[in-house]
Short mmCIF file of C-alpha atoms in Angstrom, two decimals:
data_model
loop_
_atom_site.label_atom_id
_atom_site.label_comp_id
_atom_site.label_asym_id
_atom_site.label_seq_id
_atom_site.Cartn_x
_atom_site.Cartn_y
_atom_site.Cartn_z
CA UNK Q 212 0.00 0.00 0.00
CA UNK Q 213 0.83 3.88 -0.41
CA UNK Q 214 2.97 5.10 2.48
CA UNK Q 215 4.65 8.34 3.33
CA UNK Q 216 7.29 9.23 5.78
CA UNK Q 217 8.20 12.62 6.60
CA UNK Q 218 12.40 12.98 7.69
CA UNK Q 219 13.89 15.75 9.24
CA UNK Q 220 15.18 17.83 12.09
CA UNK Q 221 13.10 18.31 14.63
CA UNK Q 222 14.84 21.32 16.34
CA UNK Q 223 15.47 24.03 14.35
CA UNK Q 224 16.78 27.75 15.55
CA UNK Q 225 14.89 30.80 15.09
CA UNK Q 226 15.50 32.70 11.39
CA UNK Q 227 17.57 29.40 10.16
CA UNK Q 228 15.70 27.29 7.54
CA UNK Q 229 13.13 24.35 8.38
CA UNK Q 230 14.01 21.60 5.95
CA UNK Q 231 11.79 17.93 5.78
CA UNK Q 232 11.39 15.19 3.24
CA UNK Q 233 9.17 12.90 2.70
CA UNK Q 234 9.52 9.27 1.04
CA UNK Q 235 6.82 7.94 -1.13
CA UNK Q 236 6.61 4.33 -1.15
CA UNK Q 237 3.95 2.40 -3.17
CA UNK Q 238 3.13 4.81 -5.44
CA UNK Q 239 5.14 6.75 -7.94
CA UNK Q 240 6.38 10.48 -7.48
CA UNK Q 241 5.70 11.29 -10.82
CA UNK Q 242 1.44 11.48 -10.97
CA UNK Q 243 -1.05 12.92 -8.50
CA UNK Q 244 0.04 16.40 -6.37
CA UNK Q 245 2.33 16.16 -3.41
CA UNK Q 246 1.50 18.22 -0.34
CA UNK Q 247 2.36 19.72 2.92
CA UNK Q 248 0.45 20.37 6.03
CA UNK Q 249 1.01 21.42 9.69
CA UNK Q 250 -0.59 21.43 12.93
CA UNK Q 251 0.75 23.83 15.66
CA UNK Q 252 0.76 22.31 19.60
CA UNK Q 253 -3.30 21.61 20.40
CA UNK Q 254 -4.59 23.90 17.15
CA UNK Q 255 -6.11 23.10 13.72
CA UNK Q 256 -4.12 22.23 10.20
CA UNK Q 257 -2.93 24.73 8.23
CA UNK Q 258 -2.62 23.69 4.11
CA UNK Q 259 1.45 24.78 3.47
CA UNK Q 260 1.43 23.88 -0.24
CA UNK Q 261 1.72 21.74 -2.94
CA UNK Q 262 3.62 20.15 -5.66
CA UNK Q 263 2.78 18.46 -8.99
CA UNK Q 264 5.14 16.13 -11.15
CA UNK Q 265 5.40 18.71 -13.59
CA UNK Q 266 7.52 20.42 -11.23
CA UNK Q 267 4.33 23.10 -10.55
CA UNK Q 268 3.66 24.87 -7.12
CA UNK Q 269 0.92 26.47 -4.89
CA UNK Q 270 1.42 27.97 -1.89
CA UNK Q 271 -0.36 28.92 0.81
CA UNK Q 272 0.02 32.95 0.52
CA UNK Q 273 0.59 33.74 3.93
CA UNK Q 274 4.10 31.42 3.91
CA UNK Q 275 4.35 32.01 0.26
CA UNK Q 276 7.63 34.07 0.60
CA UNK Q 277 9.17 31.74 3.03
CA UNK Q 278 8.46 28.28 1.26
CA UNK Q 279 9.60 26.09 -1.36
CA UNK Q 280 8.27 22.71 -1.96
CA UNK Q 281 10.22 20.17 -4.48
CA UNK Q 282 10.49 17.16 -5.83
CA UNK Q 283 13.26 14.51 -5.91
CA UNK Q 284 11.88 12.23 -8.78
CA UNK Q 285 15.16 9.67 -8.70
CA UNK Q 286 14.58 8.90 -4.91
CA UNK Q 287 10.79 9.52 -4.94
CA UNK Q 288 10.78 12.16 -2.07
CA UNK Q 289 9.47 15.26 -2.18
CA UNK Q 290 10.72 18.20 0.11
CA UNK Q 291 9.35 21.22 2.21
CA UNK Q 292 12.41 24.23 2.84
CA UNK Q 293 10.50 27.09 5.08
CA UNK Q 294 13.16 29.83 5.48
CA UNK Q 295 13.24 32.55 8.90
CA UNK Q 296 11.45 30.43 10.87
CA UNK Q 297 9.98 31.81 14.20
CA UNK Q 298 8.21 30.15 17.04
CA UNK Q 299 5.20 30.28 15.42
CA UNK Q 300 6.43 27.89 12.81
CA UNK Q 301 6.36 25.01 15.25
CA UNK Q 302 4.27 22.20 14.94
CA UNK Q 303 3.57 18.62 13.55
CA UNK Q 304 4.27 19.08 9.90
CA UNK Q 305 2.53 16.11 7.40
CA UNK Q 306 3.03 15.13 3.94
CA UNK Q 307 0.21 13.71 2.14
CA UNK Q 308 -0.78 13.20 -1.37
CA UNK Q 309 -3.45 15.03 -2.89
CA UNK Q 310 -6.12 12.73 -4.94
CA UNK Q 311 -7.43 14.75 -7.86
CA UNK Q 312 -10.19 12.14 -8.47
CA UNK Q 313 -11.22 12.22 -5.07
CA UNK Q 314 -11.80 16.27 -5.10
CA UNK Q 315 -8.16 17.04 -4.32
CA UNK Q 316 -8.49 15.34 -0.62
CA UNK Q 317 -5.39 14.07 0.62
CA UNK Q 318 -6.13 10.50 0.96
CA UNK Q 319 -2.89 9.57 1.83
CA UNK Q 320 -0.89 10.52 5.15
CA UNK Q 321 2.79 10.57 6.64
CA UNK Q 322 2.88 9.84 10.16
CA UNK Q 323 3.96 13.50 10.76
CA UNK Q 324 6.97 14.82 12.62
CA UNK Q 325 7.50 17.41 15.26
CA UNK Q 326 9.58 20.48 14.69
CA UNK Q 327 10.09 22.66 17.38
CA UNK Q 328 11.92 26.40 16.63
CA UNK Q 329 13.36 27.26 19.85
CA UNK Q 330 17.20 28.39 20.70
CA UNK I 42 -9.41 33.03 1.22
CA UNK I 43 -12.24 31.10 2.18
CA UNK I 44 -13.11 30.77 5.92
CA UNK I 45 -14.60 27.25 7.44
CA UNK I 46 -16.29 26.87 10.27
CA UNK I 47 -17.84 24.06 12.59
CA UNK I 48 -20.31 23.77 15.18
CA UNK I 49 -19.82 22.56 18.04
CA UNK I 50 -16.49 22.97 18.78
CA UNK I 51 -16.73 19.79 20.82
CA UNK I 52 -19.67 17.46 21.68
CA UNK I 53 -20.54 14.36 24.35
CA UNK I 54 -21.88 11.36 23.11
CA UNK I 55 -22.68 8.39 24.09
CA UNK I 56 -21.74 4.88 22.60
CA UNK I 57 -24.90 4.19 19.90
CA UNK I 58 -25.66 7.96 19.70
CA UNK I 59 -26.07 9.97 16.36
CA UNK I 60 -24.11 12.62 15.96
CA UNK I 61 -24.49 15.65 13.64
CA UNK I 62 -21.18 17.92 13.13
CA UNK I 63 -22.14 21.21 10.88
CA UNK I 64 -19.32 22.70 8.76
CA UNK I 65 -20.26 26.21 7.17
CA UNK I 66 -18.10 27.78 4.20
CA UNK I 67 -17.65 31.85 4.20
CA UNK I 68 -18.67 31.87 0.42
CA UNK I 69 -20.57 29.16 -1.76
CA UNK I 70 -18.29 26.16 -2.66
CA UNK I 71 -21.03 23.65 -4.24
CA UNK I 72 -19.61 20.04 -2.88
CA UNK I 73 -16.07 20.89 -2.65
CA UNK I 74 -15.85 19.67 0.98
CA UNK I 75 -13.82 17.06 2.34
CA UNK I 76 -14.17 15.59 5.81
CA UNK I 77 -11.39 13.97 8.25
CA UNK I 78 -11.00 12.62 11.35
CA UNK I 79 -8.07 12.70 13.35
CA UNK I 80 -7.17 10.77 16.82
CA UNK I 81 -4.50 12.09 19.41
CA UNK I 82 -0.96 11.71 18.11
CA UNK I 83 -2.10 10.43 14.81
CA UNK I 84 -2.33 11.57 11.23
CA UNK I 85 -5.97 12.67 10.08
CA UNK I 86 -7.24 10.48 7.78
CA UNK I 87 -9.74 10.95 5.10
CA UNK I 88 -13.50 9.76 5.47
CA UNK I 89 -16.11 11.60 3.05
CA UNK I 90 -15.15 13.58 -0.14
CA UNK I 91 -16.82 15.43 -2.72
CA UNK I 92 -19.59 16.51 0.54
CA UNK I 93 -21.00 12.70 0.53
CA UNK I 94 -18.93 10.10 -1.10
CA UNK I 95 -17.55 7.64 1.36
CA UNK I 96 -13.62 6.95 1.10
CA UNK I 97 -12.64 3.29 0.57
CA UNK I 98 -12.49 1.67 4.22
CA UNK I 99 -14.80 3.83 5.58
CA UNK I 100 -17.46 2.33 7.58
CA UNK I 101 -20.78 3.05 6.11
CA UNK I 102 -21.84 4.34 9.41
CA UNK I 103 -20.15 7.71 8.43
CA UNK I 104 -22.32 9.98 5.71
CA UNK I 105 -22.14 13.23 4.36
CA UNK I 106 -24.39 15.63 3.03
CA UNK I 107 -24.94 19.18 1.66
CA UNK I 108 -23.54 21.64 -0.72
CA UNK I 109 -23.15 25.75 -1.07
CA UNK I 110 -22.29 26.75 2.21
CA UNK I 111 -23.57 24.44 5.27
CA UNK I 112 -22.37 20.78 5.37
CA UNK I 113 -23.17 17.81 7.55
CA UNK I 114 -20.95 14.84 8.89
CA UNK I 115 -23.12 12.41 10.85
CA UNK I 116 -22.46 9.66 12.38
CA UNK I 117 -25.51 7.03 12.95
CA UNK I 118 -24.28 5.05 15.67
CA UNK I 119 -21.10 5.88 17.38
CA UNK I 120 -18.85 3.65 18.17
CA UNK I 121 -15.91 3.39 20.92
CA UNK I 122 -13.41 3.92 18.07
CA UNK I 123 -15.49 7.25 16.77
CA UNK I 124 -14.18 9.41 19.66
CA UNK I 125 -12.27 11.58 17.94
CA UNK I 126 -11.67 14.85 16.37
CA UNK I 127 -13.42 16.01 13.01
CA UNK I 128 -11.81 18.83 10.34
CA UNK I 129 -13.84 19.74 7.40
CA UNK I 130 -11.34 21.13 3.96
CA UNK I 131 -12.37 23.13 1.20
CA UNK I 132 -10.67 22.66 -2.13
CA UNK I 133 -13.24 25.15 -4.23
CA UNK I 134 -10.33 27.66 -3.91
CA UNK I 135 -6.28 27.84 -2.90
CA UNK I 136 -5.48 28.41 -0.54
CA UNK I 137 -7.04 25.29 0.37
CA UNK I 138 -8.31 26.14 4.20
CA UNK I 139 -9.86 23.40 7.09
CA UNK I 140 -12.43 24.22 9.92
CA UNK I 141 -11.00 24.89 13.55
CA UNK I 142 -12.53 20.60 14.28
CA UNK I 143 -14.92 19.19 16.79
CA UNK I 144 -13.70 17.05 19.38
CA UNK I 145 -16.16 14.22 19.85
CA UNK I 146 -15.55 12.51 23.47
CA UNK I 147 -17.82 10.44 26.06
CA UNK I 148 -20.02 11.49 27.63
#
């Protein structure tokens, strides 16, 4: 079956770069839209962005100057880089693929991985 | 961007109960409205799309309904494994944007 697992640091320092990635087993990289979403501490989910094979992007505007979501097609990962990070930037951060024949919902979830910003 | 949001915020229910959980978009998004649930420490995971068609797995138990702007999860008999928390999602429009939840515990 389709399984996703998000990597990454999970302490980061305030205004240094957040970077995760997240393997894609069971299904191929290149088809359907690749996606990011976080949680902060006890809150809701916030939509970060997405990617598409193509290599095409959508970001949620209010990180929009601060993110970058790519893909690695060779290792079948995909990646989330959120630059000047702040406190408010931690939280539970998921990949997840994005079914465009189920009305974009992301069907399919990584575990999700704590990254705290603190010094 | 368009704002989501759900009524109640939480709710106490009983094992065998229905449960109704409203979802209400800011601006008209015809059946673009997803619905998840989501247990402590977990992932959410996908149970209605489209407003009212169930995701694979899903027990039948779960339904959907309504389109515009005011949505309805219900659940016709809860179970022990229901007690969770609920998000609707909107994907009429990017930024793609999710109610604040309702927690579902025992009453």
């Amino acid at each position: 079956q389709v399984q996703l697992q998000e990597s990454g640091p999970g302490l980061v320092k305030p205004s240094e770069t957040l970077s995760l990635t997240c393997t894609v087993s069971g299904d191929s990289i290149s088809s359907n839209y690749w996606s990011w979403i976080r949680q902060p501490p006890g809150k809701g989910l916030e939509w970060i962005g997405y990617v598409y094979y193509s290599g095409f992007t959508n970001y949620n505007p209010s990180l929009k100057s601060r993110v970058t979501i790519s893909l690695a097609t060779s290792k079948n990962q995909f990646s989330l880089r959120l630059s000047s990070v702040t406190a408010a930037d931690t939280a539970v951060y998921y990949c997840a693929r994005l079914n465009s024949v189920a009305n974009d919902a992301f069907d399919i979830w990584g575990q999700g991985t704590m990254v705290t910003v603190s010094s | 961007d368009i704002q989501m949001t759900q009524s109640p915020s939480s709710l106490s229910a009983s094992v065998g109960d229905r449960v109704t959980i409203t979802c209400r978009a800011s601006q008209r998004i015809s059946s673009f409205l997803n619905w998840y649930q989501q247990k402590p420490g977990k992932a959410p995971k996908l149970l209605i799309y489209s407003a009212s068609s169930l995701q694979s797995g899903v027990p039948s138990r779960f339904s959907g309904s309504g389109s515009g702007t005011d949505f309805t999860l219900t659940i016709s008999s809860l179970q022990p494994e229901d007690f969770a928390a609920y998000y609707c999602q909107q994907t009429y429009s990017t930024p793609r944007t999710f109610g604040p939840g309702t927690k579902v515990d025992i009453k």
